[in-house]
Amino acid sequence: MRTKYLQRILVAVAISTLATVSIGGVSLAHAATNGTYRSACELYSYRPTISGSTITGVGGRHGCSNSVKWVEVSLWRDNWVKDTLLAKRSKGWVNTIQLSVQSSTGQAGSGAYVYTYTKSATGATKSSSNIQL
């Protein structure tokens, strides 16, 4: 009885492993035959920077071969409840893009926490860490 149970667990683990490898393994197998490695398609959001009285947030999408309807990068003030939009910028029908957005430190307020937020038409999102003004 115990042997059959262990066999079922091993079969389930093997199937899970094969499913995981087959999902991500196509690109890895392709890269191995080419001798090159291609990074995964992903969004990114860098922590905002401050220069004088200007806050700049940078984000985008890279490593992607397919186009999406839009990518949007925005700068937000973290209010702990409902955050405040400071600036946003979007671009349509892109596969790889980097966008920057800017706002004034006065608009955000002294001591405010600000972050960069990137989202795309696919529903993917990425937030940066906060910076305190």
Coordinates of C-alpha atoms in Angstrom, one line a residue:
M1 CA 0.0 0.0 0.0
R2 CA 2.8 2.4 1.0
T3 CA 4.7 1.5 -2.2
K4 CA 1.8 2.4 -4.5
Y5 CA 1.4 5.7 -2.6
L6 CA 5.0 6.6 -3.1
Q7 CA 4.8 5.6 -6.8
R8 CA 1.9 7.9 -7.3
I9 CA 3.8 10.8 -5.6
L10 CA 6.8 10.2 -7.8
V11 CA 4.7 10.1 -10.9
A12 CA 3.0 13.4 -9.9
V13 CA 6.4 15.0 -9.3
A14 CA 7.7 13.8 -12.6
I15 CA 4.7 15.1 -14.5
S16 CA 4.9 18.5 -12.7
T17 CA 8.6 18.7 -13.5
L18 CA 8.1 17.8 -17.2
A19 CA 5.3 20.3 -17.5
T20 CA 7.4 23.0 -16.0
V21 CA 10.4 22.2 -18.3
S22 CA 8.2 22.0 -21.4
I23 CA 6.6 25.4 -20.7
G24 CA 10.0 27.2 -20.2
G25 CA 12.2 24.6 -21.8
V26 CA 11.4 25.5 -25.4
S27 CA 13.3 28.8 -25.2
L28 CA 16.1 27.2 -23.2
A29 CA 16.5 24.4 -25.8
H30 CA 16.4 26.9 -28.6
A31 CA 19.1 29.0 -26.9
A32 CA 21.2 25.9 -26.3
T33 CA 21.2 25.1 -30.0
N34 CA 22.1 28.7 -31.0
G35 CA 24.7 29.0 -28.3
T36 CA 23.0 32.3 -27.2
Y37 CA 20.8 33.2 -24.3
R38 CA 17.8 35.4 -24.7
S39 CA 16.4 37.2 -21.7
A40 CA 12.7 36.7 -20.8
C41 CA 10.1 39.2 -21.8
E42 CA 9.4 41.4 -18.8
L43 CA 8.4 44.8 -17.4
Y44 CA 10.7 46.8 -15.3
S45 CA 10.3 49.9 -13.0
Y46 CA 13.4 51.7 -11.6
R47 CA 13.3 53.4 -8.3
P48 CA 12.7 57.2 -8.9
T49 CA 15.6 59.6 -8.8
I50 CA 15.6 63.2 -7.6
S51 CA 17.6 66.0 -9.3
G52 CA 17.0 69.4 -7.9
S53 CA 13.2 69.8 -7.7
T54 CA 12.5 67.1 -10.3
I55 CA 11.5 63.5 -9.6
T56 CA 12.1 61.1 -12.5
G57 CA 10.7 57.6 -12.9
V58 CA 11.9 55.2 -15.6
G59 CA 10.2 51.9 -16.6
G60 CA 9.4 49.8 -19.7
R61 CA 9.4 46.4 -21.3
H62 CA 12.3 44.5 -22.6
G63 CA 13.3 41.1 -24.1
C64 CA 10.0 40.8 -25.9
S65 CA 9.5 39.8 -29.5
N66 CA 5.8 40.3 -29.6
S67 CA 4.1 43.7 -29.6
V68 CA 1.5 44.8 -27.1
K69 CA -1.2 47.4 -27.6
W70 CA 0.3 49.7 -25.0
V71 CA 2.8 50.1 -22.2
E72 CA 2.4 52.8 -19.5
V73 CA 4.9 54.1 -17.0
S74 CA 3.6 56.3 -14.2
L75 CA 4.9 58.1 -11.1
W76 CA 2.9 57.8 -7.9
R77 CA 2.8 59.2 -4.4
D78 CA 2.3 56.4 -1.8
N79 CA -0.5 57.6 0.5
W80 CA -0.9 54.2 2.3
V81 CA -4.6 54.2 1.3
K82 CA -5.3 55.5 -2.2
D83 CA -2.2 56.6 -4.0
T84 CA -1.9 59.9 -6.0
L85 CA -0.9 59.9 -9.6
L86 CA 1.9 62.5 -10.3
A87 CA 2.7 61.8 -13.9
K88 CA 2.2 59.1 -16.6
R89 CA 3.3 58.4 -20.1
S90 CA 2.3 55.6 -22.5
K91 CA 3.2 54.3 -25.9
G92 CA 1.3 52.0 -28.2
W93 CA 2.1 48.9 -30.3
V94 CA 5.6 48.3 -28.9
N95 CA 7.6 45.2 -28.1
T96 CA 10.6 46.8 -26.3
I97 CA 10.5 50.3 -24.9
Q98 CA 11.8 52.5 -22.1
L99 CA 9.8 55.5 -21.0
S100 CA 10.5 58.2 -18.4
V101 CA 8.1 60.4 -16.5
Q102 CA 8.8 63.5 -14.4
S103 CA 7.1 65.5 -11.7
S104 CA 8.1 68.2 -9.3
T105 CA 9.0 67.5 -5.7
G106 CA 6.6 70.3 -4.8
Q107 CA 3.7 68.4 -6.4
A108 CA 4.6 65.3 -4.4
G109 CA 5.1 67.1 -1.1
S110 CA 7.9 67.1 1.4
G111 CA 8.6 63.8 3.1
A112 CA 6.4 61.9 0.5
Y113 CA 7.1 58.4 -0.6
V114 CA 7.2 58.1 -4.4
Y115 CA 7.4 55.0 -6.7
T116 CA 7.5 54.1 -10.4
Y117 CA 4.7 51.8 -11.7
T118 CA 4.8 50.1 -15.1
K119 CA 1.9 48.2 -16.7
S120 CA 1.0 46.8 -20.1
A121 CA -2.0 45.8 -22.1
T122 CA -1.3 42.1 -21.2
G123 CA -2.2 42.9 -17.6
A124 CA 1.4 42.6 -16.3
T125 CA 2.5 45.2 -13.8
K126 CA 5.8 46.1 -12.0
S127 CA 6.4 48.5 -9.1
S128 CA 9.7 50.0 -8.0
S129 CA 10.7 50.5 -4.4
N130 CA 9.8 53.9 -2.8
I131 CA 12.0 56.9 -2.4
Q132 CA 11.3 59.4 0.3
L133 CA 11.5 63.1 -0.7

